[in-house]
CSV table of C-alpha atoms in Angstrom, one decimal:
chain,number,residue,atom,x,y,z
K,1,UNK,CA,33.6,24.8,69.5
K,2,UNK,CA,30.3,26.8,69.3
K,3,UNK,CA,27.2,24.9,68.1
K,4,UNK,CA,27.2,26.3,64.6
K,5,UNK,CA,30.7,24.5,64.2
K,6,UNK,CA,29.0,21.4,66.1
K,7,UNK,CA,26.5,21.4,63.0
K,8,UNK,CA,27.9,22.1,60.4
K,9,UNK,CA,30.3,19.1,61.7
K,10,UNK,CA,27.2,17.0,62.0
K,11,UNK,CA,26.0,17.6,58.5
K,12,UNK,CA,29.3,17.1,56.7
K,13,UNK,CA,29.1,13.8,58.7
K,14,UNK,CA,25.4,12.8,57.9
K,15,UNK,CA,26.5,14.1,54.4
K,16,UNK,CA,29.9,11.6,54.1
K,17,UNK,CA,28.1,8.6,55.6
K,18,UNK,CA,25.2,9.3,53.0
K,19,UNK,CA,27.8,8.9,50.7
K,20,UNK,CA,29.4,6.2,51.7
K,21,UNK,CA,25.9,4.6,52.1
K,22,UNK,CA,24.9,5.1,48.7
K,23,UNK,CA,28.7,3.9,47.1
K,24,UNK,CA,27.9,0.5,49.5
K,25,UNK,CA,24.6,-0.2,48.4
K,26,UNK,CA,25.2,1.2,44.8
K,27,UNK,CA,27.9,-1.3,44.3
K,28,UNK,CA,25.1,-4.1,44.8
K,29,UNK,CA,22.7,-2.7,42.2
K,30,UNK,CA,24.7,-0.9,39.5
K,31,UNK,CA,26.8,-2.6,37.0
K,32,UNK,CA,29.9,-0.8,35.5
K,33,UNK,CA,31.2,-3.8,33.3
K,34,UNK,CA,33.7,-2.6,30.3
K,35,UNK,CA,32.5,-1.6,26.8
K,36,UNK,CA,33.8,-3.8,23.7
K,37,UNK,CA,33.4,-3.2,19.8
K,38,UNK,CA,32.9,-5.6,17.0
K,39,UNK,CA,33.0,-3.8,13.3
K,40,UNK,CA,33.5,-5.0,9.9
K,41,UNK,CA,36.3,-3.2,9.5
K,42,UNK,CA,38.1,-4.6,12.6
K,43,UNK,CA,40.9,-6.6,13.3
K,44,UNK,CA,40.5,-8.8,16.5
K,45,UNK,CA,44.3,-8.3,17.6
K,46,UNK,CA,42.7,-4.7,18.5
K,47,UNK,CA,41.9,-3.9,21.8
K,48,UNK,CA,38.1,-3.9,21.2
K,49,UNK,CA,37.7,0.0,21.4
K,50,UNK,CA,35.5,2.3,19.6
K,51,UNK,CA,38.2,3.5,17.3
K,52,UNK,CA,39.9,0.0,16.8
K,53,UNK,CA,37.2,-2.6,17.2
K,54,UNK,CA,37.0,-6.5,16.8
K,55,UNK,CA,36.5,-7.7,13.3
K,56,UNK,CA,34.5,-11.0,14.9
K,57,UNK,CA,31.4,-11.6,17.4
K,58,UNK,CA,34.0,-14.8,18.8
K,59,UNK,CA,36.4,-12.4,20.0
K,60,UNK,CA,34.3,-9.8,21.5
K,61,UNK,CA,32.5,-12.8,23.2
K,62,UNK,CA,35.6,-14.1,25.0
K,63,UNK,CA,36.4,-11.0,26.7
K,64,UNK,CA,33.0,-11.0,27.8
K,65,UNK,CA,32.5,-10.7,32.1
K,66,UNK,CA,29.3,-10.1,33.7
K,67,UNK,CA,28.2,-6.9,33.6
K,68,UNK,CA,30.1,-6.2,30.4
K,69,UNK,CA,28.7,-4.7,27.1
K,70,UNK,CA,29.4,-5.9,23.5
K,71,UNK,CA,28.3,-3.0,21.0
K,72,UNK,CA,28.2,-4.2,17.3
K,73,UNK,CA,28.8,-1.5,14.5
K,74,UNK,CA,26.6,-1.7,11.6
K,75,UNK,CA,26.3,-3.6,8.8
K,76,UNK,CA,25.7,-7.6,7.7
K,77,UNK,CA,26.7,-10.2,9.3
K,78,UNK,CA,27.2,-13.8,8.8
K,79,UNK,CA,28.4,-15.0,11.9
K,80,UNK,CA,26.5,-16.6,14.3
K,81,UNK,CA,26.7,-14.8,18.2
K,82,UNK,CA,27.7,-17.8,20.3
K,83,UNK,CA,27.4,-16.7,24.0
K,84,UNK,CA,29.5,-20.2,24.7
K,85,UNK,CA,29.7,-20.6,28.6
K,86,UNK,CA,29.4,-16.7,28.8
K,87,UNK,CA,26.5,-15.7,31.7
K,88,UNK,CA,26.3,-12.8,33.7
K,89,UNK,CA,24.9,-12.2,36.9
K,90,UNK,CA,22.0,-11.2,38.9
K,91,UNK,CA,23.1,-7.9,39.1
K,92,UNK,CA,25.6,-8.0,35.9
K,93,UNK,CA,23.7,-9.2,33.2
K,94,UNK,CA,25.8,-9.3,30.1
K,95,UNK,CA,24.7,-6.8,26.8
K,96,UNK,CA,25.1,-7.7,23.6
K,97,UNK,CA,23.9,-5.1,21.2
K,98,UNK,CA,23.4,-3.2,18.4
K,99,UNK,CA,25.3,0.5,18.3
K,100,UNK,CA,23.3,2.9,18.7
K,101,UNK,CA,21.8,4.4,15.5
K,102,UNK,CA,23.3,1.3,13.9
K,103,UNK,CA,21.4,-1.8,11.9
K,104,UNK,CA,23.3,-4.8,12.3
K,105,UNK,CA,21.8,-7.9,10.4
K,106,UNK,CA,22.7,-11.6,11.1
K,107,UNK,CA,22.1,-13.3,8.3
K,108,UNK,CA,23.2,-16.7,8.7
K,109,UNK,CA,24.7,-18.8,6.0
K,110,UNK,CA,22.4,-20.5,3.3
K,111,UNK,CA,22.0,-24.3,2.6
K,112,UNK,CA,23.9,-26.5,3.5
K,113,UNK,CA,25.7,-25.0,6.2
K,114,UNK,CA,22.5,-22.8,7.7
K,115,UNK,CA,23.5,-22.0,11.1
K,116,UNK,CA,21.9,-20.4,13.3
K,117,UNK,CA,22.1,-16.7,13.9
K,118,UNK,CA,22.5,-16.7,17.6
K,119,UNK,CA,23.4,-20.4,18.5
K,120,UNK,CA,21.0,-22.0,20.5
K,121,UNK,CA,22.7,-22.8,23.8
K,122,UNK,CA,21.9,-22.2,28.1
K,123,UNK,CA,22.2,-18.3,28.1
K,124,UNK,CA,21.4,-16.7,31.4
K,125,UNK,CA,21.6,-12.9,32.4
K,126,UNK,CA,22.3,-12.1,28.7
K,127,UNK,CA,20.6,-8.8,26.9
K,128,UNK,CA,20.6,-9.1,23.4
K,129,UNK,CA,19.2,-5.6,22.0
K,130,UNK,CA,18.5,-4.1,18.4
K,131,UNK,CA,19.2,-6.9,16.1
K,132,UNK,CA,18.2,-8.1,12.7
K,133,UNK,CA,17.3,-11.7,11.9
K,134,UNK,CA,17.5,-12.2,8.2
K,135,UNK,CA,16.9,-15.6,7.1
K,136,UNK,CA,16.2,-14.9,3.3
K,137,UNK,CA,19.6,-17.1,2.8
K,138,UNK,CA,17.7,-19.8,2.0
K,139,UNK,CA,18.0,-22.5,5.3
K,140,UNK,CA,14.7,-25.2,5.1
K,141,UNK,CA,14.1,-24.3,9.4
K,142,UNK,CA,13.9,-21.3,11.6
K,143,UNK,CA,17.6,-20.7,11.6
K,144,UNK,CA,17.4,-17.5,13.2
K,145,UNK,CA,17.1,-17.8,17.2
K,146,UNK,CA,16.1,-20.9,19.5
K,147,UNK,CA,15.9,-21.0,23.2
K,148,UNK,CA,16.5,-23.7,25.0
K,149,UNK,CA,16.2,-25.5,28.0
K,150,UNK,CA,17.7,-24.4,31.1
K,151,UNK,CA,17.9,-20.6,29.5
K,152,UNK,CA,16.5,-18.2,32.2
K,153,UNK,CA,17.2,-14.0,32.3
K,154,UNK,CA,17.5,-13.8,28.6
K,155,UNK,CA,16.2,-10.2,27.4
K,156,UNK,CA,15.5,-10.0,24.1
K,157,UNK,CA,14.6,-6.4,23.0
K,158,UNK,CA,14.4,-3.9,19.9
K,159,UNK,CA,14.6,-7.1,17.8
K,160,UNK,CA,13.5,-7.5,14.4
């Protein structure tokens, strides 16, 4: 073999491990988690797609894994997002968010039930993005978001 061969051998090796390299340490830092839908006009015996969404936040919630996004089509809402037990990760931190483009308003239920619109419980490596608190229902407290103890990694973003 002459010593182009030898190098171009050489680079197509420097090249693959590279590769390989970057695939290795990617999987470490880079979260590819599924995509799920929740829209008003869903049913939640769909698969949770963009064209045949969840009709509820509960059911889109309990296929939730770390790294996984819930996107939530537009309109008003009056149930509550309950994370439950739900946390990501580290490196997986769990989306839930408005679609893009989208306004999605919580607007809890008024007196007597007034619940909160995203129930106050531990939520770690959670994203909640682009959401609208409305508490013009008529609830006597701040029934809109609470954070409490033991909550840590909880981005709140784009909220109004």
């Amino acid at each position: 073999m002459n010593n182009h061969g030898k190098s171009s051998l050489s680079r197509w090796l420097v090249s693959v491990s590279g590769l390989c390299l970057a695939l290795v340490l990617g999987k470490d830092f880079a979260a590819w988690g599924a995509t799920y839908y929740v829209a008003q006009m869903g049913n939640d015996s769909n698969p949770g797609t963009l064209i045949q969404p969840f009709r509820s936040f509960a059911q889109g919630i309990s296929m939730l894994q770390p790294g996984d996004t819930l996107y939530i089509r537009g309109g008003v809402y009056t149930e509550s997002i309950d994370t439950g037990k739900k946390v990501g990760t580290v490196n997986n931190y769990i989306t839930i968010a408005a679609y893009q483009g989208e306004t999605v308003t919580l607007q809890p239920p008024s007196y007597p039930s007034c619940k909160y619109a995203i129930v106050p419980r531990t939520m770690s490596y959670i994203i909640l993005d682009g959401l609208v608190w409305d508490g013009s229902m008529g609830c006597n407290g701040p029934y809109g978001f609470r954070i409490v103890g033991g909550t840590h990694h909880l981005i709140v973003q784009n909220m109004e």
